[in-house]
Amino acid sequence: MSHVWQEREHQDLDDFLIPQVLVKSPVKQSVGGQHLSDAFSMWFRGFPNLDYKETALKVLKDRVSIEWQVKGDHLGRFLGVAATGKPVLYCGTTTLVMFDQRIHAYCADVQVSSVMEQISPDPYVAKKTVGDDMYLTVNKLLHLNLTQRQIDCLALLCLRCDSRVISSKLNIKYNTFRTHVERTLPLIGLSSSRDVFDWALSSNTLEILINIALEKICTKCD
C-alpha cells in the first residue's frame, strides 16, 4: 500500500502480485496485475495529490484487512467528470488475500457514490455485474470458447454446491443445468462433474471461477 499510494509506484507491482491476481474494485472486476495498475492510474489521474492514511489493520490467517481514509482535490478527469478543483474526502477498506507473501486477490470497498457526490451533481450508478474480463480470461487460459452460462456452471461446481442449489442460483431449471454441464464436461476433458474442482486447480482457473461463483451467489441474494 505504501508502494502504491505513497511512493506512487503503481505501475510496478510484479513483486507483490501473482500473475492472475483477482481484482475487485467498485468500478470493475478483472484479472491480472495490469488491470490493477490501470485502476490505480484512474484514481491518480482524477486526484493526483491524494493523501492516503491507514486507520486500522487486521490480519486473519491469509487475509489482510486495511481501513483507510483519503483526501485530495479533483484535478483530472474521473469516471467521465472533468476536473472541478473540488476537495474530496472518502474512506474505504482494502482486503488482500495472500499466500507465500504474494497477493492473490485485491478487493477494494469504496463508496464511489460518495466521491461522485462531492464532484458532480449527477447520481452515480454502480455496475454490479461480473466483469467480462473474467470470462475472457477463463477462455484464454483454457484455449476454448465456452459460453458465459457454461462458465457459470463450472464456477458454481467449484464451490461444490448441490446441483439443485446451483440451478436455483442461475435461475434455470435443473434439467437445463444438467444439459449445460453434460455438454461442457467433454470440452474440458472430463466425464464427471465431481472432477471439476481438481481440474480447475490444475488448469489455474480455480480462483477466477470461485470469484465468478461468489459474485453469482451475491447477486442472486441481492
mmCIF file with all atom_site columns, C-alpha atoms in Angstrom:
data_model
loop_
_atom_site.group_PDB
_atom_site.id
_atom_site.type_symbol
_atom_site.label_atom_id
_atom_site.label_alt_id
_atom_site.label_comp_id
_atom_site.label_asym_id
_atom_site.label_entity_id
_atom_site.label_seq_id
_atom_site.pdbx_PDB_ins_code
_atom_site.Cartn_x
_atom_site.Cartn_y
_atom_site.Cartn_z
_atom_site.occupancy
_atom_site.B_iso_or_equiv
_atom_site.pdbx_formal_charge
_atom_site.auth_seq_id
_atom_site.auth_comp_id
_atom_site.auth_asym_id
_atom_site.auth_atom_id
_atom_site.pdbx_PDB_model_num
ATOM 1   C CA . MET A 1 1   ? 0.000   0.000   0.000   1.00 0.00 ? 1   MET A CA 1
ATOM 2   C CA . SER A 1 2   ? 2.918   2.311   0.730   1.00 0.00 ? 2   SER A CA 1
ATOM 3   C CA . HIS A 1 3   ? 4.483   1.380   -2.622  1.00 0.00 ? 3   HIS A CA 1
ATOM 4   C CA . VAL A 1 4   ? 1.320   2.411   -4.461  1.00 0.00 ? 4   VAL A CA 1
ATOM 5   C CA . TRP A 1 5   ? -0.277  5.255   -2.533  1.00 0.00 ? 5   TRP A CA 1
ATOM 6   C CA . GLN A 1 6   ? 2.731   6.993   -1.025  1.00 0.00 ? 6   GLN A CA 1
ATOM 7   C CA . GLU A 1 7   ? 5.596   6.217   -3.404  1.00 0.00 ? 7   GLU A CA 1
ATOM 8   C CA . ARG A 1 8   ? 3.268   6.407   -6.453  1.00 0.00 ? 8   ARG A CA 1
ATOM 9   C CA . GLU A 1 9   ? 4.869   3.278   -7.965  1.00 0.00 ? 9   GLU A CA 1
ATOM 10  C CA . HIS A 1 10  ? 1.565   1.769   -9.065  1.00 0.00 ? 10  HIS A CA 1
ATOM 11  C CA . GLN A 1 11  ? 2.850   0.638   -12.469 1.00 0.00 ? 11  GLN A CA 1
ATOM 12  C CA . ASP A 1 12  ? 5.427   -1.778  -10.996 1.00 0.00 ? 12  ASP A CA 1
ATOM 13  C CA . LEU A 1 13  ? 3.599   -4.424  -8.964  1.00 0.00 ? 13  LEU A CA 1
ATOM 14  C CA . ASP A 1 14  ? 5.054   -7.727  -10.150 1.00 0.00 ? 14  ASP A CA 1
ATOM 15  C CA . ASP A 1 15  ? 6.938   -8.291  -6.885  1.00 0.00 ? 15  ASP A CA 1
ATOM 16  C CA . PHE A 1 16  ? 3.701   -8.121  -4.914  1.00 0.00 ? 16  PHE A CA 1
ATOM 17  C CA . LEU A 1 17  ? 1.143   -9.983  -7.055  1.00 0.00 ? 17  LEU A CA 1
ATOM 18  C CA . ILE A 1 18  ? 0.619   -13.340 -8.677  1.00 0.00 ? 18  ILE A CA 1
ATOM 19  C CA . PRO A 1 19  ? 0.129   -13.029 -12.480 1.00 0.00 ? 19  PRO A CA 1
ATOM 20  C CA . GLN A 1 20  ? -3.571  -13.958 -12.307 1.00 0.00 ? 20  GLN A CA 1
ATOM 21  C CA . VAL A 1 21  ? -4.423  -11.787 -9.299  1.00 0.00 ? 21  VAL A CA 1
ATOM 22  C CA . LEU A 1 22  ? -8.181  -11.265 -8.850  1.00 0.00 ? 22  LEU A CA 1
ATOM 23  C CA . VAL A 1 23  ? -9.073  -7.588  -8.788  1.00 0.00 ? 23  VAL A CA 1
ATOM 24  C CA . LYS A 1 24  ? -12.381 -6.412  -7.340  1.00 0.00 ? 24  LYS A CA 1
ATOM 25  C CA . SER A 1 25  ? -12.926 -2.684  -7.400  1.00 0.00 ? 25  SER A CA 1
ATOM 26  C CA . PRO A 1 26  ? -16.127 -0.624  -7.209  1.00 0.00 ? 26  PRO A CA 1
ATOM 27  C CA . VAL A 1 27  ? -15.656 0.304   -10.873 1.00 0.00 ? 27  VAL A CA 1
ATOM 28  C CA . LYS A 1 28  ? -14.705 -3.008  -12.495 1.00 0.00 ? 28  LYS A CA 1
ATOM 29  C CA . GLN A 1 29  ? -13.745 -6.596  -11.732 1.00 0.00 ? 29  GLN A CA 1
ATOM 30  C CA . SER A 1 30  ? -10.917 -8.146  -13.656 1.00 0.00 ? 30  SER A CA 1
ATOM 31  C CA . VAL A 1 31  ? -7.898  -10.421 -13.586 1.00 0.00 ? 31  VAL A CA 1
ATOM 32  C CA . GLY A 1 32  ? -4.205  -9.553  -13.758 1.00 0.00 ? 32  GLY A CA 1
ATOM 33  C CA . GLY A 1 33  ? -1.749  -7.019  -12.385 1.00 0.00 ? 33  GLY A CA 1
ATOM 34  C CA . GLN A 1 34  ? -2.096  -4.650  -15.343 1.00 0.00 ? 34  GLN A CA 1
ATOM 35  C CA . HIS A 1 35  ? -5.794  -4.192  -14.605 1.00 0.00 ? 35  HIS A CA 1
ATOM 36  C CA . LEU A 1 36  ? -4.956  -3.321  -11.007 1.00 0.00 ? 36  LEU A CA 1
ATOM 37  C CA . SER A 1 37  ? -2.358  -0.804  -12.185 1.00 0.00 ? 37  SER A CA 1
ATOM 38  C CA . ASP A 1 38  ? -4.957  0.703   -14.516 1.00 0.00 ? 38  ASP A CA 1
ATOM 39  C CA . ALA A 1 39  ? -7.382  1.064   -11.597 1.00 0.00 ? 39  ALA A CA 1
ATOM 40  C CA . PHE A 1 40  ? -4.758  2.898   -9.552  1.00 0.00 ? 40  PHE A CA 1
ATOM 41  C CA . SER A 1 41  ? -3.963  5.126   -12.548 1.00 0.00 ? 41  SER A CA 1
ATOM 42  C CA . MET A 1 42  ? -7.628  6.116   -12.792 1.00 0.00 ? 42  MET A CA 1
ATOM 43  C CA . TRP A 1 43  ? -7.620  7.407   -9.218  1.00 0.00 ? 43  TRP A CA 1
ATOM 44  C CA . PHE A 1 44  ? -4.299  9.234   -9.566  1.00 0.00 ? 44  PHE A CA 1
ATOM 45  C CA . ARG A 1 45  ? -5.403  10.798  -12.834 1.00 0.00 ? 45  ARG A CA 1
ATOM 46  C CA . GLY A 1 46  ? -8.521  12.180  -11.195 1.00 0.00 ? 46  GLY A CA 1
ATOM 47  C CA . PHE A 1 47  ? -6.902  13.087  -7.879  1.00 0.00 ? 47  PHE A CA 1
ATOM 48  C CA . PRO A 1 48  ? -3.121  13.436  -8.389  1.00 0.00 ? 48  PRO A CA 1
ATOM 49  C CA . ASN A 1 49  ? -2.488  14.808  -4.890  1.00 0.00 ? 49  ASN A CA 1
ATOM 50  C CA . LEU A 1 50  ? -4.209  12.030  -2.957  1.00 0.00 ? 50  LEU A CA 1
ATOM 51  C CA . ASP A 1 51  ? -3.161  11.823  0.683   1.00 0.00 ? 51  ASP A CA 1
ATOM 52  C CA . TYR A 1 52  ? -3.605  8.238   1.911   1.00 0.00 ? 52  TYR A CA 1
ATOM 53  C CA . LYS A 1 53  ? -3.746  7.394   5.618   1.00 0.00 ? 53  LYS A CA 1
ATOM 54  C CA . GLU A 1 54  ? -4.439  3.995   7.200   1.00 0.00 ? 54  GLU A CA 1
ATOM 55  C CA . THR A 1 55  ? -6.724  3.929   10.241  1.00 0.00 ? 55  THR A CA 1
ATOM 56  C CA . ALA A 1 56  ? -6.824  0.216   11.097  1.00 0.00 ? 56  ALA A CA 1
ATOM 57  C CA . LEU A 1 57  ? -5.238  -3.066  10.050  1.00 0.00 ? 57  LEU A CA 1
ATOM 58  C CA . LYS A 1 58  ? -6.365  -6.605  10.812  1.00 0.00 ? 58  LYS A CA 1
ATOM 59  C CA . VAL A 1 59  ? -4.778  -9.932  9.874   1.00 0.00 ? 59  VAL A CA 1
ATOM 60  C CA . LEU A 1 60  ? -6.758  -13.180 9.967   1.00 0.00 ? 60  LEU A CA 1
ATOM 61  C CA . LYS A 1 61  ? -4.980  -16.213 8.543   1.00 0.00 ? 61  LYS A CA 1
ATOM 62  C CA . ASP A 1 62  ? -4.483  -15.472 4.824   1.00 0.00 ? 62  ASP A CA 1
ATOM 63  C CA . ARG A 1 63  ? -6.469  -12.205 4.810   1.00 0.00 ? 63  ARG A CA 1
ATOM 64  C CA . VAL A 1 64  ? -5.261  -8.686  5.495   1.00 0.00 ? 64  VAL A CA 1
ATOM 65  C CA . SER A 1 65  ? -7.942  -6.038  6.007   1.00 0.00 ? 65  SER A CA 1
ATOM 66  C CA . ILE A 1 66  ? -6.909  -2.379  5.864   1.00 0.00 ? 66  ILE A CA 1
ATOM 67  C CA . GLU A 1 67  ? -9.210  0.516   6.716   1.00 0.00 ? 67  GLU A CA 1
ATOM 68  C CA . TRP A 1 68  ? -8.088  3.840   5.296   1.00 0.00 ? 68  TRP A CA 1
ATOM 69  C CA . GLN A 1 69  ? -9.009  7.449   4.601   1.00 0.00 ? 69  GLN A CA 1
ATOM 70  C CA . VAL A 1 70  ? -8.058  9.561   1.595   1.00 0.00 ? 70  VAL A CA 1
ATOM 71  C CA . LYS A 1 71  ? -8.302  13.248  0.821   1.00 0.00 ? 71  LYS A CA 1
ATOM 72  C CA . GLY A 1 72  ? -7.277  15.244  -2.236  1.00 0.00 ? 72  GLY A CA 1
ATOM 73  C CA . ASP A 1 73  ? -8.502  17.546  -4.975  1.00 0.00 ? 73  ASP A CA 1
ATOM 74  C CA . HIS A 1 74  ? -10.351 16.719  -8.182  1.00 0.00 ? 74  HIS A CA 1
ATOM 75  C CA . LEU A 1 75  ? -7.724  17.916  -10.661 1.00 0.00 ? 75  LEU A CA 1
ATOM 76  C CA . GLY A 1 76  ? -8.270  15.479  -13.552 1.00 0.00 ? 76  GLY A CA 1
ATOM 77  C CA . ARG A 1 77  ? -10.990 13.511  -15.334 1.00 0.00 ? 77  ARG A CA 1
ATOM 78  C CA . PHE A 1 78  ? -12.592 10.829  -13.166 1.00 0.00 ? 78  PHE A CA 1
ATOM 79  C CA . LEU A 1 79  ? -15.353 8.493   -14.377 1.00 0.00 ? 79  LEU A CA 1
ATOM 80  C CA . GLY A 1 80  ? -16.282 10.922  -17.126 1.00 0.00 ? 80  GLY A CA 1
ATOM 81  C CA . VAL A 1 81  ? -16.297 14.041  -14.928 1.00 0.00 ? 81  VAL A CA 1
ATOM 82  C CA . ALA A 1 82  ? -13.789 16.752  -15.931 1.00 0.00 ? 82  ALA A CA 1
ATOM 83  C CA . ALA A 1 83  ? -11.628 18.383  -13.273 1.00 0.00 ? 83  ALA A CA 1
ATOM 84  C CA . THR A 1 84  ? -13.559 20.669  -10.927 1.00 0.00 ? 84  THR A CA 1
ATOM 85  C CA . GLY A 1 85  ? -10.849 21.541  -8.414  1.00 0.00 ? 85  GLY A CA 1
ATOM 86  C CA . LYS A 1 86  ? -13.180 20.492  -5.606  1.00 0.00 ? 86  LYS A CA 1
ATOM 87  C CA . PRO A 1 87  ? -11.737 18.828  -2.491  1.00 0.00 ? 87  PRO A CA 1
ATOM 88  C CA . VAL A 1 88  ? -12.742 15.251  -1.761  1.00 0.00 ? 88  VAL A CA 1
ATOM 89  C CA . LEU A 1 89  ? -12.613 13.153  1.389   1.00 0.00 ? 89  LEU A CA 1
ATOM 90  C CA . TYR A 1 90  ? -13.557 9.482   1.425   1.00 0.00 ? 90  TYR A CA 1
ATOM 91  C CA . CYS A 1 91  ? -12.755 6.250   3.221   1.00 0.00 ? 91  CYS A CA 1
ATOM 92  C CA . GLY A 1 92  ? -12.832 2.559   2.473   1.00 0.00 ? 92  GLY A CA 1
ATOM 93  C CA . THR A 1 93  ? -11.460 -0.897  3.172   1.00 0.00 ? 93  THR A CA 1
ATOM 94  C CA . THR A 1 94  ? -8.986  -2.938  1.167   1.00 0.00 ? 94  THR A CA 1
ATOM 95  C CA . THR A 1 95  ? -8.840  -6.698  1.691   1.00 0.00 ? 95  THR A CA 1
ATOM 96  C CA . LEU A 1 96  ? -5.866  -8.707  0.469   1.00 0.00 ? 96  LEU A CA 1
ATOM 97  C CA . VAL A 1 97  ? -5.774  -12.499 0.175   1.00 0.00 ? 97  VAL A CA 1
ATOM 98  C CA . MET A 1 98  ? -2.163  -13.616 0.436   1.00 0.00 ? 98  MET A CA 1
ATOM 99  C CA . PHE A 1 99  ? -0.207  -16.850 0.070   1.00 0.00 ? 99  PHE A CA 1
ATOM 100 C CA . ASP A 1 100 ? 3.592   -17.160 0.108   1.00 0.00 ? 100 ASP A CA 1
ATOM 101 C CA . GLN A 1 101 ? 3.871   -13.400 0.682   1.00 0.00 ? 101 GLN A CA 1
ATOM 102 C CA . ARG A 1 102 ? 2.184   -12.529 -2.608  1.00 0.00 ? 102 ARG A CA 1
ATOM 103 C CA . ILE A 1 103 ? -1.272  -11.096 -3.222  1.00 0.00 ? 103 ILE A CA 1
ATOM 104 C CA . HIS A 1 104 ? -3.748  -13.491 -4.868  1.00 0.00 ? 104 HIS A CA 1
ATOM 105 C CA . ALA A 1 105 ? -6.809  -11.252 -4.548  1.00 0.00 ? 105 ALA A CA 1
ATOM 106 C CA . TYR A 1 106 ? -7.159  -7.488  -4.129  1.00 0.00 ? 106 TYR A CA 1
ATOM 107 C CA . CYS A 1 107 ? -10.600 -6.232  -3.096  1.00 0.00 ? 107 CYS A CA 1
ATOM 108 C CA . ALA A 1 108 ? -11.253 -2.519  -2.594  1.00 0.00 ? 108 ALA A CA 1
ATOM 109 C CA . ASP A 1 109 ? -14.510 -1.495  -0.951  1.00 0.00 ? 109 ASP A CA 1
ATOM 110 C CA . VAL A 1 110 ? -15.020 2.200   -1.713  1.00 0.00 ? 110 VAL A CA 1
ATOM 111 C CA . GLN A 1 111 ? -18.210 4.251   -1.732  1.00 0.00 ? 111 GLN A CA 1
ATOM 112 C CA . VAL A 1 112 ? -17.695 5.713   -5.193  1.00 0.00 ? 112 VAL A CA 1
ATOM 113 C CA . SER A 1 113 ? -21.118 7.311   -4.992  1.00 0.00 ? 113 SER A CA 1
ATOM 114 C CA . SER A 1 114 ? -19.853 9.409   -2.071  1.00 0.00 ? 114 SER A CA 1
ATOM 115 C CA . VAL A 1 115 ? -16.865 10.550  -4.129  1.00 0.00 ? 115 VAL A CA 1
ATOM 116 C CA . MET A 1 116 ? -19.071 11.421  -7.106  1.00 0.00 ? 116 MET A CA 1
ATOM 117 C CA . GLU A 1 117 ? -21.461 13.420  -4.917  1.00 0.00 ? 117 GLU A CA 1
ATOM 118 C CA . GLN A 1 118 ? -18.529 15.647  -3.964  1.00 0.00 ? 118 GLN A CA 1
ATOM 119 C CA . ILE A 1 119 ? -17.576 16.448  -7.565  1.00 0.00 ? 119 ILE A CA 1
ATOM 120 C CA . SER A 1 120 ? -20.740 16.078  -9.647  1.00 0.00 ? 120 SER A CA 1
ATOM 121 C CA . PRO A 1 121 ? -24.471 16.797  -9.253  1.00 0.00 ? 121 PRO A CA 1
ATOM 122 C CA . ASP A 1 122 ? -25.328 13.743  -11.363 1.00 0.00 ? 122 ASP A CA 1
ATOM 123 C CA . PRO A 1 123 ? -26.061 10.493  -9.476  1.00 0.00 ? 123 PRO A CA 1
ATOM 124 C CA . TYR A 1 124 ? -23.594 7.646   -9.906  1.00 0.00 ? 124 TYR A CA 1
ATOM 125 C CA . VAL A 1 125 ? -24.990 4.185   -10.706 1.00 0.00 ? 125 VAL A CA 1
ATOM 126 C CA . ALA A 1 126 ? -22.612 1.381   -9.809  1.00 0.00 ? 126 ALA A CA 1
ATOM 127 C CA . LYS A 1 127 ? -22.354 -1.682  -12.035 1.00 0.00 ? 127 LYS A CA 1
ATOM 128 C CA . LYS A 1 128 ? -22.944 -4.911  -10.154 1.00 0.00 ? 128 LYS A CA 1
ATOM 129 C CA . THR A 1 129 ? -22.207 -7.484  -12.822 1.00 0.00 ? 129 THR A CA 1
ATOM 130 C CA . VAL A 1 130 ? -19.168 -9.716  -13.095 1.00 0.00 ? 130 VAL A CA 1
ATOM 131 C CA . GLY A 1 131 ? -16.581 -8.170  -15.378 1.00 0.00 ? 131 GLY A CA 1
ATOM 132 C CA . ASP A 1 132 ? -16.394 -9.644  -18.867 1.00 0.00 ? 132 ASP A CA 1
ATOM 133 C CA . ASP A 1 133 ? -12.633 -9.891  -18.323 1.00 0.00 ? 133 ASP A CA 1
ATOM 134 C CA . MET A 1 134 ? -13.271 -12.829 -16.001 1.00 0.00 ? 134 MET A CA 1
ATOM 135 C CA . TYR A 1 135 ? -14.933 -14.884 -18.721 1.00 0.00 ? 135 TYR A CA 1
ATOM 136 C CA . LEU A 1 136 ? -12.422 -13.832 -21.346 1.00 0.00 ? 136 LEU A CA 1
ATOM 137 C CA . THR A 1 137 ? -9.556  -14.848 -19.078 1.00 0.00 ? 137 THR A CA 1
ATOM 138 C CA . VAL A 1 138 ? -11.036 -18.289 -18.408 1.00 0.00 ? 138 VAL A CA 1
ATOM 139 C CA . ASN A 1 139 ? -11.364 -18.963 -22.139 1.00 0.00 ? 139 ASN A CA 1
ATOM 140 C CA . LYS A 1 140 ? -7.885  -17.608 -22.784 1.00 0.00 ? 140 LYS A CA 1
ATOM 141 C CA . LEU A 1 141 ? -6.343  -19.877 -20.157 1.00 0.00 ? 141 LEU A CA 1
ATOM 142 C CA . LEU A 1 142 ? -8.226  -22.891 -21.488 1.00 0.00 ? 142 LEU A CA 1
ATOM 143 C CA . HIS A 1 143 ? -7.832  -22.055 -25.192 1.00 0.00 ? 143 HIS A CA 1
ATOM 144 C CA . LEU A 1 144 ? -11.584 -22.604 -25.515 1.00 0.00 ? 144 LEU A CA 1
ATOM 145 C CA . ASN A 1 145 ? -14.687 -20.614 -26.383 1.00 0.00 ? 145 ASN A CA 1
ATOM 146 C CA . LEU A 1 146 ? -17.076 -21.539 -23.591 1.00 0.00 ? 146 LEU A CA 1
ATOM 147 C CA . THR A 1 147 ? -20.244 -19.505 -23.173 1.00 0.00 ? 147 THR A CA 1
ATOM 148 C CA . GLN A 1 148 ? -20.801 -17.399 -20.064 1.00 0.00 ? 148 GLN A CA 1
ATOM 149 C CA . ARG A 1 149 ? -23.504 -19.827 -18.922 1.00 0.00 ? 149 ARG A CA 1
ATOM 150 C CA . GLN A 1 150 ? -21.144 -22.786 -19.287 1.00 0.00 ? 150 GLN A CA 1
ATOM 151 C CA . ILE A 1 151 ? -18.508 -20.959 -17.264 1.00 0.00 ? 151 ILE A CA 1
ATOM 152 C CA . ASP A 1 152 ? -21.109 -20.016 -14.645 1.00 0.00 ? 152 ASP A CA 1
ATOM 153 C CA . CYS A 1 153 ? -21.986 -23.704 -14.228 1.00 0.00 ? 153 CYS A CA 1
ATOM 154 C CA . LEU A 1 154 ? -18.342 -24.704 -13.848 1.00 0.00 ? 154 LEU A CA 1
ATOM 155 C CA . ALA A 1 155 ? -17.766 -21.842 -11.411 1.00 0.00 ? 155 ALA A CA 1
ATOM 156 C CA . LEU A 1 156 ? -20.588 -22.905 -9.113  1.00 0.00 ? 156 LEU A CA 1
ATOM 157 C CA . LEU A 1 157 ? -19.495 -26.531 -9.312  1.00 0.00 ? 157 LEU A CA 1
ATOM 158 C CA . CYS A 1 158 ? -16.123 -25.387 -7.957  1.00 0.00 ? 158 CYS A CA 1
ATOM 159 C CA . LEU A 1 159 ? -17.913 -24.294 -4.781  1.00 0.00 ? 159 LEU A CA 1
ATOM 160 C CA . ARG A 1 160 ? -19.141 -27.910 -4.535  1.00 0.00 ? 160 ARG A CA 1
ATOM 161 C CA . CYS A 1 161 ? -22.733 -26.790 -4.119  1.00 0.00 ? 161 CYS A CA 1
ATOM 162 C CA . ASP A 1 162 ? -25.620 -29.175 -4.631  1.00 0.00 ? 162 ASP A CA 1
ATOM 163 C CA . SER A 1 163 ? -26.702 -29.220 -8.272  1.00 0.00 ? 163 SER A CA 1
ATOM 164 C CA . ARG A 1 164 ? -30.216 -28.096 -7.432  1.00 0.00 ? 164 ARG A CA 1
ATOM 165 C CA . VAL A 1 165 ? -28.834 -25.170 -5.431  1.00 0.00 ? 165 VAL A CA 1
ATOM 166 C CA . ILE A 1 166 ? -26.705 -24.222 -8.425  1.00 0.00 ? 166 ILE A CA 1
ATOM 167 C CA . SER A 1 167 ? -29.639 -24.286 -10.825 1.00 0.00 ? 167 SER A CA 1
ATOM 168 C CA . SER A 1 168 ? -31.535 -22.056 -8.391  1.00 0.00 ? 168 SER A CA 1
ATOM 169 C CA . LYS A 1 169 ? -28.696 -19.530 -8.222  1.00 0.00 ? 169 LYS A CA 1
ATOM 170 C CA . LEU A 1 170 ? -28.527 -19.404 -12.034 1.00 0.00 ? 170 LEU A CA 1
ATOM 171 C CA . ASN A 1 171 ? -32.309 -19.129 -12.250 1.00 0.00 ? 171 ASN A CA 1
ATOM 172 C CA . ILE A 1 172 ? -32.590 -22.055 -14.658 1.00 0.00 ? 172 ILE A CA 1
ATOM 173 C CA . LYS A 1 173 ? -34.322 -25.419 -14.457 1.00 0.00 ? 173 LYS A CA 1
ATOM 174 C CA . TYR A 1 174 ? -32.376 -28.343 -13.040 1.00 0.00 ? 174 TYR A CA 1
ATOM 175 C CA . ASN A 1 175 ? -32.546 -30.239 -16.347 1.00 0.00 ? 175 ASN A CA 1
ATOM 176 C CA . THR A 1 176 ? -31.200 -27.170 -18.175 1.00 0.00 ? 176 THR A CA 1
ATOM 177 C CA . PHE A 1 177 ? -28.285 -27.017 -15.761 1.00 0.00 ? 177 PHE A CA 1
ATOM 178 C CA . ARG A 1 178 ? -27.532 -30.710 -16.303 1.00 0.00 ? 178 ARG A CA 1
ATOM 179 C CA . THR A 1 179 ? -27.618 -30.187 -20.062 1.00 0.00 ? 179 THR A CA 1
ATOM 180 C CA . HIS A 1 180 ? -25.092 -27.338 -19.797 1.00 0.00 ? 180 HIS A CA 1
ATOM 181 C CA . VAL A 1 181 ? -22.804 -29.472 -17.647 1.00 0.00 ? 181 VAL A CA 1
ATOM 182 C CA . GLU A 1 182 ? -23.056 -32.574 -19.871 1.00 0.00 ? 182 GLU A CA 1
ATOM 183 C CA . ARG A 1 183 ? -22.156 -30.507 -22.930 1.00 0.00 ? 183 ARG A CA 1
ATOM 184 C CA . THR A 1 184 ? -19.317 -28.704 -21.176 1.00 0.00 ? 184 THR A CA 1
ATOM 185 C CA . LEU A 1 185 ? -17.518 -31.596 -19.496 1.00 0.00 ? 185 LEU A CA 1
ATOM 186 C CA . PRO A 1 186 ? -16.236 -33.221 -22.740 1.00 0.00 ? 186 PRO A CA 1
ATOM 187 C CA . LEU A 1 187 ? -14.928 -29.836 -23.871 1.00 0.00 ? 187 LEU A CA 1
ATOM 188 C CA . ILE A 1 188 ? -12.623 -29.684 -20.838 1.00 0.00 ? 188 ILE A CA 1
ATOM 189 C CA . GLY A 1 189 ? -11.704 -33.368 -20.974 1.00 0.00 ? 189 GLY A CA 1
ATOM 190 C CA . LEU A 1 190 ? -13.868 -34.606 -18.078 1.00 0.00 ? 190 LEU A CA 1
ATOM 191 C CA . SER A 1 191 ? -16.588 -37.215 -17.729 1.00 0.00 ? 191 SER A CA 1
ATOM 192 C CA . SER A 1 192 ? -17.812 -36.387 -14.212 1.00 0.00 ? 192 SER A CA 1
ATOM 193 C CA . SER A 1 193 ? -18.750 -33.117 -12.535 1.00 0.00 ? 193 SER A CA 1
ATOM 194 C CA . ARG A 1 194 ? -17.070 -34.427 -9.365  1.00 0.00 ? 194 ARG A CA 1
ATOM 195 C CA . ASP A 1 195 ? -13.712 -33.760 -11.025 1.00 0.00 ? 195 ASP A CA 1
ATOM 196 C CA . VAL A 1 196 ? -14.350 -30.096 -11.843 1.00 0.00 ? 196 VAL A CA 1
ATOM 197 C CA . PHE A 1 197 ? -12.664 -28.708 -8.704  1.00 0.00 ? 197 PHE A CA 1
ATOM 198 C CA . ASP A 1 198 ? -9.419  -30.651 -9.238  1.00 0.00 ? 198 ASP A CA 1
ATOM 199 C CA . TRP A 1 199 ? -9.495  -29.780 -12.942 1.00 0.00 ? 199 TRP A CA 1
ATOM 200 C CA . ALA A 1 200 ? -9.890  -26.071 -12.173 1.00 0.00 ? 200 ALA A CA 1
ATOM 201 C CA . LEU A 1 201 ? -6.998  -26.246 -9.724  1.00 0.00 ? 201 LEU A CA 1
ATOM 202 C CA . SER A 1 202 ? -4.693  -27.921 -12.252 1.00 0.00 ? 202 SER A CA 1
ATOM 203 C CA . SER A 1 203 ? -5.719  -25.547 -15.065 1.00 0.00 ? 203 SER A CA 1
ATOM 204 C CA . ASN A 1 204 ? -5.021  -22.404 -12.989 1.00 0.00 ? 204 ASN A CA 1
ATOM 205 C CA . THR A 1 205 ? -8.635  -21.253 -13.275 1.00 0.00 ? 205 THR A CA 1
ATOM 206 C CA . LEU A 1 206 ? -9.842  -22.140 -9.766  1.00 0.00 ? 206 LEU A CA 1
ATOM 207 C CA . GLU A 1 207 ? -9.544  -18.697 -8.185  1.00 0.00 ? 207 GLU A CA 1
ATOM 208 C CA . ILE A 1 208 ? -11.199 -16.983 -11.143 1.00 0.00 ? 208 ILE A CA 1
ATOM 209 C CA . LEU A 1 209 ? -14.066 -19.488 -11.242 1.00 0.00 ? 209 LEU A CA 1
ATOM 210 C CA . ILE A 1 210 ? -14.663 -19.250 -7.493  1.00 0.00 ? 210 ILE A CA 1
ATOM 211 C CA . ASN A 1 211 ? -14.747 -15.469 -7.769  1.00 0.00 ? 211 ASN A CA 1
ATOM 212 C CA . ILE A 1 212 ? -17.360 -15.701 -10.553 1.00 0.00 ? 212 ILE A CA 1
ATOM 213 C CA . ALA A 1 213 ? -19.375 -18.148 -8.437  1.00 0.00 ? 213 ALA A CA 1
ATOM 214 C CA . LEU A 1 214 ? -19.333 -15.911 -5.383  1.00 0.00 ? 214 LEU A CA 1
ATOM 215 C CA . GLU A 1 215 ? -20.462 -12.971 -7.465  1.00 0.00 ? 215 GLU A CA 1
ATOM 216 C CA . LYS A 1 216 ? -23.333 -15.005 -8.871  1.00 0.00 ? 216 LYS A CA 1
ATOM 217 C CA . ILE A 1 217 ? -24.429 -16.029 -5.398  1.00 0.00 ? 217 ILE A CA 1
ATOM 218 C CA . CYS A 1 218 ? -24.165 -12.476 -4.036  1.00 0.00 ? 218 CYS A CA 1
ATOM 219 C CA . THR A 1 219 ? -26.051 -11.037 -6.988  1.00 0.00 ? 219 THR A CA 1
ATOM 220 C CA . LYS A 1 220 ? -28.801 -13.608 -6.563  1.00 0.00 ? 220 LYS A CA 1
ATOM 221 C CA . CYS A 1 221 ? -29.053 -12.861 -2.855  1.00 0.00 ? 221 CYS A CA 1
ATOM 222 C CA . ASP A 1 222 ? -29.325 -9.122  -3.531  1.00 0.00 ? 222 ASP A CA 1
#
